[in-house]
C-alpha cells in the first residue's frame, strides 16, 4: 500500500461532515452486539443518564442460552483500568456478570488495549428485552469515573432463536455474508475490499489498525465523494498561498482560507507537519448547551437538574489540558459509498457491524455555539458520583474527564463554569493553543486541568456513580438552571467540541479522503449521514509529501441542516485536532499504554481516527472567515494630527477618553497607540461595540493608558498580555463595575490553566469605572515597564500578544472570584508594540504651541429643582460628577446648537441650596470664526449675540423643563465674561520647550552676571574703606 499520509482534515470553517461513520478520539462503544442508537463513544457516568446514556431502541440482537460468543467494542483511548461486561434485566438492573468479578477485583485489567472478550451464557438462563452493558474504567481521570455502552439483547432457548446474520447475509448452516461484511454473524463491515469498490478514481487502503472500518477508499486528486465519482476543481499540489488569509493554529498546523464570492463558498486549506488525520470544526459563538438536545432522544425537555446526573462534586486536578479539543474525527467509518445498512442503529436487526458506513444523508445540524471557550479551556471533568444503578453492583463514581479540548493558540480560557468562590479564571487562551476539535472538553464547570484520579475504592452498592453537582457562582448557576435539556442530553458543561460541524481529512501520497462530520459532544465525530444529514462539501483534495499533509476543501457559506453551521460574518468558535504520530503519543496524564499492560503498543495507526492527544495536538480559537480588510478612515469626532512621519496621532476626546485615529478596523501596528473593537465595523462613538479597547502612551512614553468599554455589564472584562499566545504565563487585567456602581480592577498573573492569581503588587493607577449608557466603562494606567516579576513589560525591543475577552464570565463582587469566560478570548495574530514614542511627544509639544481659537464667553447660572430626596452633589473628579456634568452640558449644547459659531458649554460648578435645589454654573463658548475659516458675523455684533443667547435661555427655562431636567423658570444669571475665553481643557503653553529652556538659561546667566557685578562692587568698596582707615 502506498505510504499512508494522513491528510489533515482541515476544516476551519463550517463543519464538513465525513460520510463514513467513524469514531475519533471518543472512548468506548460496543460493536457486537451493536450498541443502542446512537452508538456514541463518550457516554459516561458523570454527564449522561444511567445506566447506559441512551434509551432502549429497536435494534436488538438475539443469543441462544448457554452459547459462547465474542463481545467486541470500539476503543479510541487506551485508558488505565479495566472493563466489565454484565447483563441487565428488563428494568435495567444487573442480573448477571459475564466477566469474573469479586470484591477485590470487579474489572478485567489484563490488557489496557483490549477490544473483545469471549463470554459464555449460563444454560437455562433466558432474558427477553434485556441489556448487555460494557463498563470501562478511566483510572487516570478518577477511580470512580466510568464509560458505558449498552446493547439490547434477547437470550432465548435454541428453538426460539432465528439467525439473521445481522441483516447482512444469509444463514445456511452458517452465515454467508454480503460483500464487504464479515464475521461469524456478518457483524463487521469494511468500506472496500478491492480498488474496484472505490471506483475508477479511487484506491482501497488498509489502515491496519483496530478501528472499523479498517479498509477505506481514498480518491485521487481531482475526484471526491462516495466511490470517488465526483469531479473536483482541486487537481494540483501546487497551491498559491498568497491568495488566502492565514492563521497559525499550532507550531505544526496552519489554516488558510478564502471566500469565493460568486460561488458563495469558502475554500479552506489545512497544512500540518504530520502524516495522520487532521480536523477543523466550527459553530456559532453564541450557541448554548441546548444545542445538545439534537438529536432528540428519549422525550421532551426538562430542567438542567432533571434526568441528568448531577455534576461531579470534585474536579480532578491532573494536568490541565489545553482548551477543549475535539475528539478525533470518527473512525474512518464507512464512506457514503458504503451500504447504508452499515449503521448499527439503523436496522432493527442485531447487526454486529462496527460502525456502519453511513451514506451521506441529510443530517440535522445541531445548534452550536469559539469561542472559544470557549471555551473551552481544557478543564478537568467533574468527578461524577455513582448514579444509582438499578442493580446489584454499584458503579464507581464517575469522574469528570480530564481532557477537554484546549485551545492551544487561542486565548487562554478560564476554567469552565465559574465557581462562586473560584479565583478569576484566565481569559481563554488567545492564540496560544487553540482547542482541538476532536476530543471531549471538560464541562464548563470543570477546571481546565485534567481530572485528578479519585480513590480507587469502589462502592459495593449496586448504584452507578452519579456526579455530584459542583457549586457555581450565582450567575453561572442561574444561567445553567434556565437551560431546557432532554433527559438524555449530556449535563453539566458546554465543551468546545460540543455541537460542532467538523471536516476531517487524511492523505497518502496524492490520494486523499475528506468528509463532512458533526458531533453532539466529545464523542468521536460521525459523518453527517449518521445523524440524518448529508455532506455539504462541494470539492475536496489532499496530498502528503515529505511528512507534511495538506488538505483542501470547499463548502457553501449557507447551511440548511442541523448538522451544518453556516459561515457568518462574525467571530466563530473554531476547534482543530490532529492524529497522533507513531512513536510520539501525547497522553497527559499517562494512559494504559504507558502505565499498564497493553497488547497493542502501536495503538494509533497512521490515518486511524482515534484520540488526538493532549497539548498541541488539539485546540480552540475564534475566527471570522468573512472579515475583510477595511480602508483606513478616521473615526467620527477624532481630529488626527499628522506628525512628520505621516502617522496619525490619537487625540483625547472631551471626556479625556483616547479616541485613536486610524482605520475603521483594528489598529494594532502603531507603536504609540492603538485599539481593538468587536465587531470590527462598530463605532465606539455610537456605543454599538460589544467590546472596545484603546491604548495610548502617556507620561512622556513611560506609561500606557487603557480605555475599555463592553456591553456585557453582568460579566467581568479586561485585557491580557502574553509572550507566546498561550494562557499560561499571561499578565491579565480583570475588572468590572458591580450593580451598585462600584468599579473594581485587579492586576493578575495566570500560571497554567488555573484561576488568575492576584499580584502581590498592584501596578495600576488612575483607575476608574462606571456604567454609562448601558455599558461598562473602565479606565486605568500602568507603566510600560513595571519591574514586577508578575508583569510582562513593553520595551523598545519587546512586543507582546494581546488577548481580548469579548465575553467574560460571572464574578463575585464580594470575594472577587471570577468564572470562566463566555467565549474564547481573541488573541492577536501578531505581536503588538507599545514604545516610548519620543518623536510623538516632541510633535505634540510643537502642536501645543498653537493658541486656542478666539472665543466669546458668557457665564450663566440656572437652578435644578425636583431632585430626589437626599440628593447630594457628587464630589468633583468622581465618575458621578463627570456623568452629571456631561448630562447637563449635553442638554444645553442642544439648546444653543443653532447659534452661529457655538462651540460648547462647560459646567464649572454645582452648588446645593438649602431648599434642596442645585445651582449650576456654566460657561457658554462661541467661536469668533466659523469652522470654514470665515468670520462669524453675529460675533461682530456683541449686543445682538448676547441678546440671542439670553433669549434662548429664557425661552427654554420658561417651561420649567429643559431636556430631562426640571428647572426654576425664574432663576437665571447671565453675563458676558471679559476678554477672550478658552476652555480649561484647551489651555496651551505659549512657548515650545526649547524656547522655554533658552529663556531659563538666559535668566540664570543674567543673575550670575548681576551677582558678579555686585561682588565686584562690594570688593572695591571694602578696599576703599580699608585705605581710608589706614590713612
Short mmCIF file of C-alpha atoms in Angstrom, two decimals, residues 146-381:
data_model
loop_
_atom_site.label_atom_id
_atom_site.label_comp_id
_atom_site.label_asym_id
_atom_site.label_seq_id
_atom_site.Cartn_x
_atom_site.Cartn_y
_atom_site.Cartn_z
CA UNK A 146 -16.66 5.21 34.05
CA UNK A 147 -17.70 5.00 30.43
CA UNK A 148 -20.62 2.78 29.50
CA UNK A 149 -22.16 1.37 26.35
CA UNK A 150 -25.25 -0.85 26.09
CA UNK A 151 -26.77 -3.23 23.53
CA UNK A 152 -30.34 -4.51 23.61
CA UNK A 153 -30.42 -8.32 23.59
CA UNK A 154 -32.71 -11.33 23.90
CA UNK A 155 -31.35 -14.54 25.42
CA UNK A 156 -33.72 -17.29 24.32
CA UNK A 157 -33.93 -21.10 24.01
CA UNK A 158 -32.45 -22.53 20.80
CA UNK A 159 -35.89 -23.36 19.39
CA UNK A 160 -36.91 -19.71 19.52
CA UNK A 161 -33.70 -18.34 18.02
CA UNK A 162 -33.72 -17.16 14.40
CA UNK A 163 -30.34 -16.23 12.95
CA UNK A 164 -30.43 -13.04 10.86
CA UNK A 165 -26.69 -12.66 10.21
CA UNK A 166 -27.05 -9.07 11.40
CA UNK A 167 -29.16 -8.35 8.33
CA UNK A 168 -26.12 -8.57 6.07
CA UNK A 169 -26.06 -12.17 4.94
CA UNK A 170 -27.91 -15.46 4.57
CA UNK A 171 -27.84 -18.31 7.04
CA UNK A 172 -27.15 -21.70 5.51
CA UNK A 173 -25.67 -23.80 8.32
CA UNK A 174 -23.62 -20.70 8.97
CA UNK A 175 -23.79 -17.08 7.89
CA UNK A 176 -22.74 -16.31 4.34
CA UNK A 177 -22.06 -12.57 4.40
CA UNK A 178 -22.86 -9.95 1.79
CA UNK A 179 -19.96 -8.22 0.07
CA UNK A 180 -17.89 -6.01 2.40
CA UNK A 181 -19.33 -7.70 5.52
CA UNK A 182 -17.52 -10.32 7.56
CA UNK A 183 -17.51 -12.00 10.98
CA UNK A 184 -19.25 -15.05 12.41
CA UNK A 185 -22.57 -13.21 12.20
CA UNK A 186 -21.64 -10.69 9.49
CA UNK A 187 -21.27 -8.13 12.22
CA UNK A 188 -18.33 -6.21 10.79
CA UNK A 189 -18.06 -4.07 7.68
CA UNK A 190 -15.31 -2.60 5.53
CA UNK A 191 -15.80 0.22 3.09
CA UNK A 192 -13.99 -1.64 0.37
CA UNK A 193 -12.42 -5.00 -0.34
CA UNK A 194 -10.54 -4.06 -3.51
CA UNK A 195 -9.83 -0.95 -5.59
CA UNK A 196 -12.90 -1.71 -7.74
CA UNK A 197 -15.12 -0.86 -4.74
CA UNK A 198 -13.74 2.69 -4.77
CA UNK A 199 -14.49 3.44 -8.43
CA UNK A 200 -12.13 4.13 -11.29
CA UNK A 201 -10.56 7.13 -9.48
CA UNK A 202 -10.24 5.54 -6.05
CA UNK A 203 -7.88 3.26 -4.15
CA UNK A 204 -8.74 0.86 -1.30
CA UNK A 205 -6.34 1.39 1.63
CA UNK A 206 -5.95 -0.99 4.58
CA UNK A 207 -5.16 1.17 7.63
CA UNK A 208 -4.12 -1.88 9.61
CA UNK A 209 -5.49 -0.55 12.89
CA UNK A 210 -8.13 -1.74 15.33
CA UNK A 211 -10.87 0.74 14.47
CA UNK A 212 -13.58 -0.08 11.96
CA UNK A 213 -13.81 0.04 9.07
CA UNK A 214 -10.18 -0.94 8.56
CA UNK A 215 -10.29 -0.66 4.77
CA UNK A 216 -11.28 2.70 3.35
CA UNK A 217 -11.45 4.43 -0.03
CA UNK A 218 -9.02 7.24 -0.92
CA UNK A 219 -9.62 9.40 -4.02
CA UNK A 220 -7.10 10.74 -6.50
CA UNK A 221 -6.65 14.48 -6.82
CA UNK A 222 -9.44 15.91 -8.97
CA UNK A 223 -12.07 13.50 -7.57
CA UNK A 224 -14.03 13.15 -4.34
CA UNK A 225 -17.21 11.77 -2.81
CA UNK A 226 -18.64 8.29 -2.36
CA UNK A 227 -16.92 5.96 -4.79
CA UNK A 228 -14.73 8.91 -5.90
CA UNK A 229 -17.39 9.66 -8.52
CA UNK A 230 -17.49 13.47 -8.32
CA UNK A 231 -15.11 15.78 -10.14
CA UNK A 232 -13.21 18.27 -8.01
CA UNK A 233 -11.64 21.53 -9.25
CA UNK A 234 -8.80 20.90 -6.77
CA UNK A 235 -6.42 18.97 -9.03
CA UNK A 236 -2.91 20.19 -8.27
CA UNK A 237 -0.43 20.00 -5.42
CA UNK A 238 0.79 23.50 -6.37
CA UNK A 239 -1.09 25.89 -4.06
CA UNK A 240 -0.70 29.69 -4.21
CA UNK A 241 -0.94 30.60 -0.52
CA UNK A 242 -0.72 34.33 -1.29
CA UNK A 243 -4.43 34.41 -2.20
CA UNK A 244 -5.52 33.13 1.21
CA UNK A 245 -5.84 34.61 4.66
CA UNK A 246 -3.96 32.57 7.24
CA UNK A 247 -3.81 31.72 10.92
CA UNK A 248 -1.27 29.68 12.85
CA UNK A 249 -3.18 27.15 14.94
CA UNK A 250 -0.08 25.48 16.38
CA UNK A 251 3.62 25.28 15.54
CA UNK A 252 2.82 22.33 13.25
CA UNK A 253 -0.57 23.35 11.83
CA UNK A 254 -1.62 26.35 9.74
CA UNK A 255 -5.03 27.07 8.29
CA UNK A 256 -5.61 29.14 5.12
CA UNK A 257 -8.95 30.29 3.73
CA UNK A 258 -10.54 32.47 1.10
CA UNK A 259 -14.14 33.30 0.16
CA UNK A 260 -15.30 32.52 -3.39
CA UNK A 261 -17.98 35.20 -3.66
CA UNK A 262 -19.50 34.17 -6.96
CA UNK A 263 -20.00 30.60 -5.76
CA UNK A 264 -20.93 31.73 -2.21
CA UNK A 265 -18.39 29.22 -0.90
CA UNK A 266 -15.39 29.16 1.37
CA UNK A 267 -12.21 27.29 0.47
CA UNK A 268 -10.04 26.06 3.32
CA UNK A 269 -6.52 24.64 3.27
CA UNK A 270 -5.03 22.78 6.23
CA UNK A 271 -1.29 22.23 6.22
CA UNK A 272 0.12 20.08 9.00
CA UNK A 273 3.55 18.79 9.79
CA UNK A 274 2.44 15.17 10.15
CA UNK A 275 1.13 12.14 8.30
CA UNK A 276 -2.11 11.35 10.12
CA UNK A 277 -5.61 12.79 10.04
CA UNK A 278 -6.40 16.44 10.66
CA UNK A 279 -9.73 18.06 11.57
CA UNK A 280 -11.27 21.50 11.74
CA UNK A 281 -14.65 22.30 13.27
CA UNK A 282 -16.77 25.38 13.98
CA UNK A 283 -20.01 26.58 15.49
CA UNK A 284 -21.69 29.97 16.12
CA UNK A 285 -20.14 31.88 19.01
CA UNK A 286 -23.45 32.47 20.74
CA UNK A 287 -24.67 28.87 20.66
CA UNK A 288 -25.67 27.47 24.06
CA UNK A 289 -25.63 23.98 25.60
CA UNK A 290 -29.24 23.49 24.48
CA UNK A 291 -27.84 22.59 21.06
CA UNK A 292 -27.03 19.17 22.55
CA UNK A 293 -30.75 18.41 22.52
CA UNK A 294 -30.15 17.43 18.91
CA UNK A 295 -30.79 14.72 18.02
CA UNK A 296 -33.95 14.35 20.10
CA UNK A 297 -33.53 11.24 22.25
CA UNK A 298 -35.97 9.84 24.76
CA UNK A 299 -38.63 12.50 25.13
CA UNK A 300 -39.14 16.19 25.78
CA UNK A 301 -37.07 18.80 27.53
CA UNK A 302 -36.52 19.12 31.22
CA UNK A 303 -34.65 21.42 33.52
CA UNK A 304 -30.92 21.16 33.95
CA UNK A 305 -31.42 19.12 37.05
CA UNK A 306 -33.92 16.78 35.58
CA UNK A 307 -32.94 13.35 34.47
CA UNK A 308 -29.37 14.28 34.08
CA UNK A 309 -26.92 13.06 36.56
CA UNK A 310 -25.60 15.67 38.89
CA UNK A 311 -22.29 17.08 38.12
CA UNK A 312 -19.43 15.52 39.94
CA UNK A 313 -18.61 17.13 43.16
CA UNK A 314 -14.91 17.25 42.86
CA UNK A 315 -12.79 18.15 39.99
CA UNK A 316 -9.75 16.21 39.23
CA UNK A 317 -6.53 18.04 39.33
CA UNK A 318 -4.46 16.23 36.89
CA UNK A 319 -2.50 18.19 34.43
CA UNK A 320 -4.54 20.92 32.95
CA UNK A 321 -5.34 20.37 29.40
CA UNK A 322 -5.24 22.91 26.77
CA UNK A 323 -8.50 24.12 25.68
CA UNK A 324 -11.01 21.64 24.69
CA UNK A 325 -10.10 19.57 21.81
CA UNK A 326 -12.43 17.93 19.54
CA UNK A 327 -12.31 14.27 19.65
CA UNK A 328 -10.68 12.91 16.66
CA UNK A 329 -12.98 12.52 13.83
CA UNK A 330 -14.98 9.46 13.71
CA UNK A 331 -13.08 6.43 12.80
CA UNK A 332 -12.79 6.22 9.21
CA UNK A 333 -16.15 4.77 9.08
CA UNK A 334 -17.95 3.74 6.05
CA UNK A 335 -17.96 6.35 3.47
CA UNK A 336 -21.05 7.45 1.84
CA UNK A 337 -20.39 4.88 -0.72
CA UNK A 338 -20.77 2.23 1.85
CA UNK A 339 -24.01 0.45 2.17
CA UNK A 340 -26.46 2.31 4.28
CA UNK A 341 -27.23 -0.70 6.28
CA UNK A 342 -23.92 -0.41 7.87
CA UNK A 343 -25.11 1.79 10.62
CA UNK A 344 -25.86 -0.37 13.54
CA UNK A 345 -28.51 1.78 14.97
CA UNK A 346 -30.41 1.99 11.79
CA UNK A 347 -31.59 -1.54 11.43
CA UNK A 348 -33.64 -3.43 13.90
CA UNK A 349 -31.60 -6.50 13.35
CA UNK A 350 -28.78 -7.29 15.64
CA UNK A 351 -26.15 -6.22 13.29
CA UNK A 352 -22.83 -6.53 14.88
CA UNK A 353 -21.12 -4.39 12.42
CA UNK A 354 -18.86 -1.92 13.93
CA UNK A 355 -19.69 1.36 12.58
CA UNK A 356 -21.77 1.04 9.54
CA UNK A 357 -20.90 3.07 6.65
CA UNK A 358 -23.48 5.65 6.59
CA UNK A 359 -24.19 7.29 3.37
CA UNK A 360 -24.05 10.97 3.46
CA UNK A 361 -27.60 11.69 4.17
CA UNK A 362 -29.06 14.86 5.32
CA UNK A 363 -28.10 15.17 8.88
CA UNK A 364 -29.83 17.58 11.10
CA UNK A 365 -27.44 20.14 12.30
CA UNK A 366 -27.17 20.66 15.96
CA UNK A 367 -27.04 24.15 17.02
CA UNK A 368 -23.63 25.07 18.05
CA UNK A 369 -22.14 27.85 19.99
CA UNK A 370 -15.50 29.81 19.78
CA UNK A 371 -15.30 30.81 21.50
CA UNK A 372 -13.87 29.83 22.28
CA UNK A 373 -14.38 28.75 25.03
CA UNK A 374 -14.64 28.60 24.67
CA UNK A 375 -14.49 27.91 25.83
CA UNK A 376 -13.38 25.79 26.35
CA UNK A 377 -10.12 25.54 28.10
CA UNK A 378 -9.37 22.06 28.92
CA UNK A 379 -10.64 21.59 32.34
CA UNK A 380 -10.76 18.51 34.31
CA UNK A 381 -14.07 16.96 34.26
#
